PDB file of C-alpha atoms in Angstrom:
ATOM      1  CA  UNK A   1      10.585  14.002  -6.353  1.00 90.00           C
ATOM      2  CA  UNK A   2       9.828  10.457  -7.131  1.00 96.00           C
ATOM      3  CA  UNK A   3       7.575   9.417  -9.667  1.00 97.00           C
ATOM      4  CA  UNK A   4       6.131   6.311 -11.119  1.00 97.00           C
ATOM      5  CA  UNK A   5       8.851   5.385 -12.954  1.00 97.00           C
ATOM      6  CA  UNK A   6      10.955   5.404  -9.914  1.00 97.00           C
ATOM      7  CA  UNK A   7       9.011   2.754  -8.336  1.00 98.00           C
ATOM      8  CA  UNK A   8      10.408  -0.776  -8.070  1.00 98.00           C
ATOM      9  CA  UNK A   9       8.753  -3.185 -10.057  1.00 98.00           C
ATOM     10  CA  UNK A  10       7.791  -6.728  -9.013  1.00 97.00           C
ATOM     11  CA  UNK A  11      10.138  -9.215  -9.935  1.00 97.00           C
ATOM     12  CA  UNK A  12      12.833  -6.706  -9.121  1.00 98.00           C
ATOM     13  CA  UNK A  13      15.259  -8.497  -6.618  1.00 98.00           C
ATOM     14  CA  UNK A  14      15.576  -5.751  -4.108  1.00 98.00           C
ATOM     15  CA  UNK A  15      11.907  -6.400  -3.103  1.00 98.00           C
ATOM     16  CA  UNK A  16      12.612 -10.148  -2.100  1.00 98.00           C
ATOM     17  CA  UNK A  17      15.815  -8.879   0.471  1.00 98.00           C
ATOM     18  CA  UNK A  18      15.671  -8.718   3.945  1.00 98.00           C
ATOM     19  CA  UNK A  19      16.319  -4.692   4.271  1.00 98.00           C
ATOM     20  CA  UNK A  20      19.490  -3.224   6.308  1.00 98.00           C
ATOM     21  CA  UNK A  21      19.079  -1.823   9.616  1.00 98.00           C
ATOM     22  CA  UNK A  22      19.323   1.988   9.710  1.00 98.00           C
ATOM     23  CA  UNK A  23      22.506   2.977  11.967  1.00 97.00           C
ATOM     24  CA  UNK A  24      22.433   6.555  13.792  1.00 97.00           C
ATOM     25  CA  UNK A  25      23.563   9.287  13.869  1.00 97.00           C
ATOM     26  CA  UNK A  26      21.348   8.655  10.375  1.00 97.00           C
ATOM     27  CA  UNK A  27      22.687   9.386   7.181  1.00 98.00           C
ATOM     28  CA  UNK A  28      21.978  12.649   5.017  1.00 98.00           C
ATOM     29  CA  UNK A  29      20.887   9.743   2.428  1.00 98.00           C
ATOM     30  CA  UNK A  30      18.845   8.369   4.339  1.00 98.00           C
ATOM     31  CA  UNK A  31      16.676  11.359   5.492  1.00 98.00           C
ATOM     32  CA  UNK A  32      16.458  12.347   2.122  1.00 98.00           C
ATOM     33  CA  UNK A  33      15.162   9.254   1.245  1.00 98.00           C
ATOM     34  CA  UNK A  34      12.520   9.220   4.043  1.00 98.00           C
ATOM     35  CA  UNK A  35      11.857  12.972   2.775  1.00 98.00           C
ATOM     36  CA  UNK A  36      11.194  11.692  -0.967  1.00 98.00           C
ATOM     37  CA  UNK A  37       9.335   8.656   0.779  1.00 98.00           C
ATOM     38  CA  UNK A  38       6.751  10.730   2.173  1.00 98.00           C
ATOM     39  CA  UNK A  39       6.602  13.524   0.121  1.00 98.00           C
ATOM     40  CA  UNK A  40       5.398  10.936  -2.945  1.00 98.00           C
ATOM     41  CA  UNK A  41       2.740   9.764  -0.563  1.00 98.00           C
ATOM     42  CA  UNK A  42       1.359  13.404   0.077  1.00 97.00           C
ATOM     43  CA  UNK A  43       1.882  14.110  -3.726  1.00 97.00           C
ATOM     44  CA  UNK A  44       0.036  10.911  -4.579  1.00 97.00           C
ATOM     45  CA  UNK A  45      -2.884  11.238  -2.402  1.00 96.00           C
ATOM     46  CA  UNK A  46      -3.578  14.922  -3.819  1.00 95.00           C
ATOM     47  CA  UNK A  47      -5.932  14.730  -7.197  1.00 94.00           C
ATOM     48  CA  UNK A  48      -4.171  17.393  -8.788  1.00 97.00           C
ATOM     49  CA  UNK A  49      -0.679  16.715  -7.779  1.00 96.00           C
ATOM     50  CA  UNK A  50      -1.504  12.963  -9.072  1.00 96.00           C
ATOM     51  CA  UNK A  51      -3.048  12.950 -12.049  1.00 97.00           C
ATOM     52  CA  UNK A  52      -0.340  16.135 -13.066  1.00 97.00           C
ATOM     53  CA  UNK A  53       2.497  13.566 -12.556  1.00 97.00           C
ATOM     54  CA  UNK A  54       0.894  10.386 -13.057  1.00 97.00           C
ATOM     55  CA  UNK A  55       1.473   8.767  -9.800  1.00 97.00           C
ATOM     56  CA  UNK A  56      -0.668   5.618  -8.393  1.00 97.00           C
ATOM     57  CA  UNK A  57      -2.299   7.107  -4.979  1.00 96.00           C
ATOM     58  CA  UNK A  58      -0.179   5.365  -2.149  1.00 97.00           C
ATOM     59  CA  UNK A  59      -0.563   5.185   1.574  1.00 98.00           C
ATOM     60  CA  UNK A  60       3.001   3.816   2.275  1.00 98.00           C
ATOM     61  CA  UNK A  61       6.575   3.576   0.726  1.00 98.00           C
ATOM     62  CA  UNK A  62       9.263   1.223   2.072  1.00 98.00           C
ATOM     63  CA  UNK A  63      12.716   2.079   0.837  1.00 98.00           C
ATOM     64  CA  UNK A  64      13.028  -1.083  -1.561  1.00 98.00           C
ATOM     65  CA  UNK A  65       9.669  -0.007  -3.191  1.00 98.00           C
ATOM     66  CA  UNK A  66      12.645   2.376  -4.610  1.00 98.00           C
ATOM     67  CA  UNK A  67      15.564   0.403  -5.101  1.00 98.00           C
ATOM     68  CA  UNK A  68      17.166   1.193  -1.410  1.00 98.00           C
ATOM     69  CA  UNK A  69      17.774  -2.278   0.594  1.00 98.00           C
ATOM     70  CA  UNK A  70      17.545  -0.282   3.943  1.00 98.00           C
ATOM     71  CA  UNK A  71      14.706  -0.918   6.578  1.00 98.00           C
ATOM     72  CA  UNK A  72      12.704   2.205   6.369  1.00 98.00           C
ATOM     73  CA  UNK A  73       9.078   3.422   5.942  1.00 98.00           C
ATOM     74  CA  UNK A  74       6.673   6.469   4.868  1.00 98.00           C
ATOM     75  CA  UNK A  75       2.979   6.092   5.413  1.00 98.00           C
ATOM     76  CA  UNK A  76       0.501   8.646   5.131  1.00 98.00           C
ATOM     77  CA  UNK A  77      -2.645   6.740   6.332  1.00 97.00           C
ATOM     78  CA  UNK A  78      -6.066   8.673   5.548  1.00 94.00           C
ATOM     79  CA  UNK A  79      -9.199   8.209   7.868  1.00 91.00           C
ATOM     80  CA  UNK A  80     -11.856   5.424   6.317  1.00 85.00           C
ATOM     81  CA  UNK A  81     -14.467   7.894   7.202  1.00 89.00           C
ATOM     82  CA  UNK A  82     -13.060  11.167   7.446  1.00 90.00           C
ATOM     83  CA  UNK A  83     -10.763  11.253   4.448  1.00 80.00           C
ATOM     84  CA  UNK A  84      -9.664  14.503   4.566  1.00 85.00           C
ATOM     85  CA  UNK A  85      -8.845  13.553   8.162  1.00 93.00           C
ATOM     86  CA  UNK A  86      -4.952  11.836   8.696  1.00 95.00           C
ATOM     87  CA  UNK A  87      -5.075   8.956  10.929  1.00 94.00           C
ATOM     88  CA  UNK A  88      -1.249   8.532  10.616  1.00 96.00           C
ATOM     89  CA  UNK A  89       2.164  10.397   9.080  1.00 97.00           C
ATOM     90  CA  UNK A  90       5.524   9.087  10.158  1.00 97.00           C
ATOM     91  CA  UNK A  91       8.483   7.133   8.648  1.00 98.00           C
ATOM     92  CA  UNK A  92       9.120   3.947  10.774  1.00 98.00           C
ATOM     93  CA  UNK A  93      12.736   2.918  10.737  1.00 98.00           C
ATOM     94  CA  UNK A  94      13.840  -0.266  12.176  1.00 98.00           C
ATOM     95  CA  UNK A  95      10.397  -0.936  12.686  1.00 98.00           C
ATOM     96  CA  UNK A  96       9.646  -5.022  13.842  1.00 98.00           C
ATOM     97  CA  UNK A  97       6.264  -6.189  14.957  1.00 98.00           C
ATOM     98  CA  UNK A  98       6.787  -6.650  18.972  1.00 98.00           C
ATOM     99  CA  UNK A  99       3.106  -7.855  19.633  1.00 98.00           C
ATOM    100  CA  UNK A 100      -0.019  -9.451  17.581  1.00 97.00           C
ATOM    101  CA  UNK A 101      -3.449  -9.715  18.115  1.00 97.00           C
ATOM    102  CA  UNK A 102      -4.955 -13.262  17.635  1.00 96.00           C
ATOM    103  CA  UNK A 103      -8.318 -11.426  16.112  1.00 96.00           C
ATOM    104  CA  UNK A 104      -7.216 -11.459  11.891  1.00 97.00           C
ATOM    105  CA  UNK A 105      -8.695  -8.689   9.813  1.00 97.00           C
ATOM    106  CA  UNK A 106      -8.481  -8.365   5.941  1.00 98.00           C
ATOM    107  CA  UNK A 107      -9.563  -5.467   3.227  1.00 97.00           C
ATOM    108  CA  UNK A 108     -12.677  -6.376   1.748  1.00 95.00           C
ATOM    109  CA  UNK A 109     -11.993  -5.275  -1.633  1.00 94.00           C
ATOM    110  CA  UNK A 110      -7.682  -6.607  -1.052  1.00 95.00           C
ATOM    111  CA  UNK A 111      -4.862  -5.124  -0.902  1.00 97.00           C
ATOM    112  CA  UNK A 112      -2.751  -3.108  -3.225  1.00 96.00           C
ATOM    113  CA  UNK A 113       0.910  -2.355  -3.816  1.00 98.00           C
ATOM    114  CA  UNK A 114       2.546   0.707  -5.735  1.00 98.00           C
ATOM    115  CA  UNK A 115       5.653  -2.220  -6.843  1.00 98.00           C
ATOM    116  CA  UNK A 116       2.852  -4.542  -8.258  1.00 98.00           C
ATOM    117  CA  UNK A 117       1.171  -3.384 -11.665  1.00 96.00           C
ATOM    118  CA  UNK A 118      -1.596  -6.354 -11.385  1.00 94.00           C
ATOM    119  CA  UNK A 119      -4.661  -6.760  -9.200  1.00 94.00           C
ATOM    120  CA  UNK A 120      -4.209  -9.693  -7.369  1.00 96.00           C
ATOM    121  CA  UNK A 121      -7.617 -10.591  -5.980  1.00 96.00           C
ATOM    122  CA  UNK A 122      -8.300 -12.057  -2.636  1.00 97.00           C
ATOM    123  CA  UNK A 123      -8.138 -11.540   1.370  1.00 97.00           C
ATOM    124  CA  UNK A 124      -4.470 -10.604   2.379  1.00 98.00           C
ATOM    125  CA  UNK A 125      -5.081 -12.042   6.333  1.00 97.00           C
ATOM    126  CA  UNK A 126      -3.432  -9.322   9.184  1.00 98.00           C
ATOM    127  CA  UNK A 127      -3.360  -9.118  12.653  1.00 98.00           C
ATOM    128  CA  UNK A 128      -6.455  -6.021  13.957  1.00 98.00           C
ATOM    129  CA  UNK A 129      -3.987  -5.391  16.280  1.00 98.00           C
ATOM    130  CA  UNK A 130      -0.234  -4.683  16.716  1.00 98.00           C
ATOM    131  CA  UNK A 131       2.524  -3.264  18.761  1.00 98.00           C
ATOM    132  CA  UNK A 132       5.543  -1.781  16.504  1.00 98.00           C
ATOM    133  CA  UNK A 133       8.946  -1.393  18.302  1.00 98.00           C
ATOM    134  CA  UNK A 134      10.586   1.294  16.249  1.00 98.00           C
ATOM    135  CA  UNK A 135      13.498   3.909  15.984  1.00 98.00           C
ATOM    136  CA  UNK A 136      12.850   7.710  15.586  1.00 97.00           C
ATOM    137  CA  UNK A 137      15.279  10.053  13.439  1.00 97.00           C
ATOM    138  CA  UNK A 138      17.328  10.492  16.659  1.00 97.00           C
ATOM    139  CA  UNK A 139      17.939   6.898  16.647  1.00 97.00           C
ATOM    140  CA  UNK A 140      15.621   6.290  20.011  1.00 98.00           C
ATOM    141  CA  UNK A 141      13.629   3.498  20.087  1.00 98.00           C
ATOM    142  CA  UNK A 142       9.506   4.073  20.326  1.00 98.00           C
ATOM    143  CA  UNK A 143       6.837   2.111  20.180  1.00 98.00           C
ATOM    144  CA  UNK A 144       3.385   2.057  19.192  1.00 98.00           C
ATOM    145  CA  UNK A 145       0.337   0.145  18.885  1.00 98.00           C
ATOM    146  CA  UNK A 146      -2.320   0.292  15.925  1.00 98.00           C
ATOM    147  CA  UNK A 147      -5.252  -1.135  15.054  1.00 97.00           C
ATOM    148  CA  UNK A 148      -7.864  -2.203  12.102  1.00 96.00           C
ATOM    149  CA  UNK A 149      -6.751   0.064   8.701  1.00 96.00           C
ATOM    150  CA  UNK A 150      -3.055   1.708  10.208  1.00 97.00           C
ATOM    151  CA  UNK A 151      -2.517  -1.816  11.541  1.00 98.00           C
ATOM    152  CA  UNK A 152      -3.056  -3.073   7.910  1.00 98.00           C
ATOM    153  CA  UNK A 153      -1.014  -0.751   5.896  1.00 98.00           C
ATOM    154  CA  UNK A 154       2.499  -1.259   8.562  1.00 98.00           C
ATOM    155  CA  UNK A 155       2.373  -4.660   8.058  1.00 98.00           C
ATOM    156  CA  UNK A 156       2.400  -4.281   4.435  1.00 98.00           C
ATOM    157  CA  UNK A 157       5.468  -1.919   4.903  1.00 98.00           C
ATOM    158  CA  UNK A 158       7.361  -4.086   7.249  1.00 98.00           C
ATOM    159  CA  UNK A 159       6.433  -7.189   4.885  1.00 98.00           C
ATOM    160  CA  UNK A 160       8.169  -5.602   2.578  1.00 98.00           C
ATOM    161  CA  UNK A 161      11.626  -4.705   4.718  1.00 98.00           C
ATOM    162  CA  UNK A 162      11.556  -8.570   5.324  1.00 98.00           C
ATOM    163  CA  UNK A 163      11.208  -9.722   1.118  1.00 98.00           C
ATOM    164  CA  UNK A 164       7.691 -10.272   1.302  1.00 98.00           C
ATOM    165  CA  UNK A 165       4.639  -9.158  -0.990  1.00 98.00           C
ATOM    166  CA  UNK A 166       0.868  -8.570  -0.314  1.00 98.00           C
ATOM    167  CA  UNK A 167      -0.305 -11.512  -2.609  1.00 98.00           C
ATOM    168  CA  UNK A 168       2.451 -13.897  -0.319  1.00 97.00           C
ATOM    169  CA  UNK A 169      -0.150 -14.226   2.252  1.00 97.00           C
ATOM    170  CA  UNK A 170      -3.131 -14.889  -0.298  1.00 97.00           C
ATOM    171  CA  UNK A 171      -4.450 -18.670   0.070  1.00 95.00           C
ATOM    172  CA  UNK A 172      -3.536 -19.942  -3.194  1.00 93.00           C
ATOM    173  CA  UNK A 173      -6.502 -22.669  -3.790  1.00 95.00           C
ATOM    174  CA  UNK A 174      -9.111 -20.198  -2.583  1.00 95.00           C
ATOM    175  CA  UNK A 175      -8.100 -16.144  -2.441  1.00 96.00           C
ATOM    176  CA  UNK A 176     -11.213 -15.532  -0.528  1.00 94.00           C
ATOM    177  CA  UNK A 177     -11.151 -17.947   2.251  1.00 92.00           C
ATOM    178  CA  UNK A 178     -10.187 -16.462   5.397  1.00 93.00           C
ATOM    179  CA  UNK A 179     -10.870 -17.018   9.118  1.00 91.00           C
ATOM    180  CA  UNK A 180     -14.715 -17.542   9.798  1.00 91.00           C
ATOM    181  CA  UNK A 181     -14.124 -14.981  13.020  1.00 93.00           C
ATOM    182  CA  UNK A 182     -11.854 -12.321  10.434  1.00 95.00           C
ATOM    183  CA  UNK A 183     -12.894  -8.607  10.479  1.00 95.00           C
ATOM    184  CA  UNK A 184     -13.460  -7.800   7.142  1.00 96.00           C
ATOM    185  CA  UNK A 185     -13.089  -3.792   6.580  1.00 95.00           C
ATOM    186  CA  UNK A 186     -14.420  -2.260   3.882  1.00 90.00           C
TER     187      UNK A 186
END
């Protein structure tokens, strides 16, 4: 089971690589790692199980978040108004970003990251809208499209299979300009 201390710190290198494809048949690693992946998120998001072992509540994992260069990732994305409600529980591999929406949404209160210790205050601009080309455990290729808060949270995990950060995308002379036209969620 991972913990926090497992968790790849910013300033680590492996966060700033482009990750490896996954090749099929996949690897007994390489489940197990999508296994752990998830299985910290479910951990994470229960009180109990969190505050027992001390783990920051997450709602995705990308393999360099601990310390594997390979492009894979876990989210476990709650419902904004049905929290006890799942919205969406898979591990993308290979996943890429086939389509964008022009409308850009942002988190009202920012974004977050289990690899970064430090708030870093200020809109973190996304497409509302996206269509992920991805591979399943069998190595098939699926796609999917997603919108508003699951939208949000892949292309945090796919930043981070291509070396990028949350606070990347920030505007550095103003954090909390963004689009006039944005969707703000909060």
């Amino acid at each position: 089971m991972y913990l926090m201390k497992d968790v790849t710190r910013d300033g680590n290198p492996v966060l700033r690589k482009v990750a490896q494809k996954v090749t099929f048949p996949i690897s007994k690693k390489n489940k197990q790692l999508a296994d752990d992946m998830m299985e910290y998120l479910i951990n994470s998001q229960d009180a109990q199980l969190g505050q027992k072992y001390g783990l920051r509540a997450g709602v995705g994992l990308a393999a360099p978040q601990v310390g594997e260069s390979v492009a894979m990732a876990s989210v476990l994305i709650p419902n904004l108004d049905e929290p006890d409600k799942i919205d969406l529980q898979m591990t993308l591999i290979n996943p890429v970003i086939i389509s964008e929406s022009v409308q850009v949404t942002a988190l009202g209160e920012g974004e977050g990251c289990l690899s970064v210790d430090t708030e870093v205050p200020g809109y973190v601009p996304r497409h509302n809208k996206i269509t992920i080309r991805y591979d399943d455990f069998d190595g098939v290729s699926q796609t999917m499209k997603l919108r508003g808060y699951p939208a949000i949270v892949c292309q945090h995990e796919i930043d981070h299979l291509n070396g990028h950060l949350f606070y990347d995308k920030i505007n550095k002379k103003d954090p909390f300009t963004i689009d006039d036209k944005a969707l703000i969620i909060e």
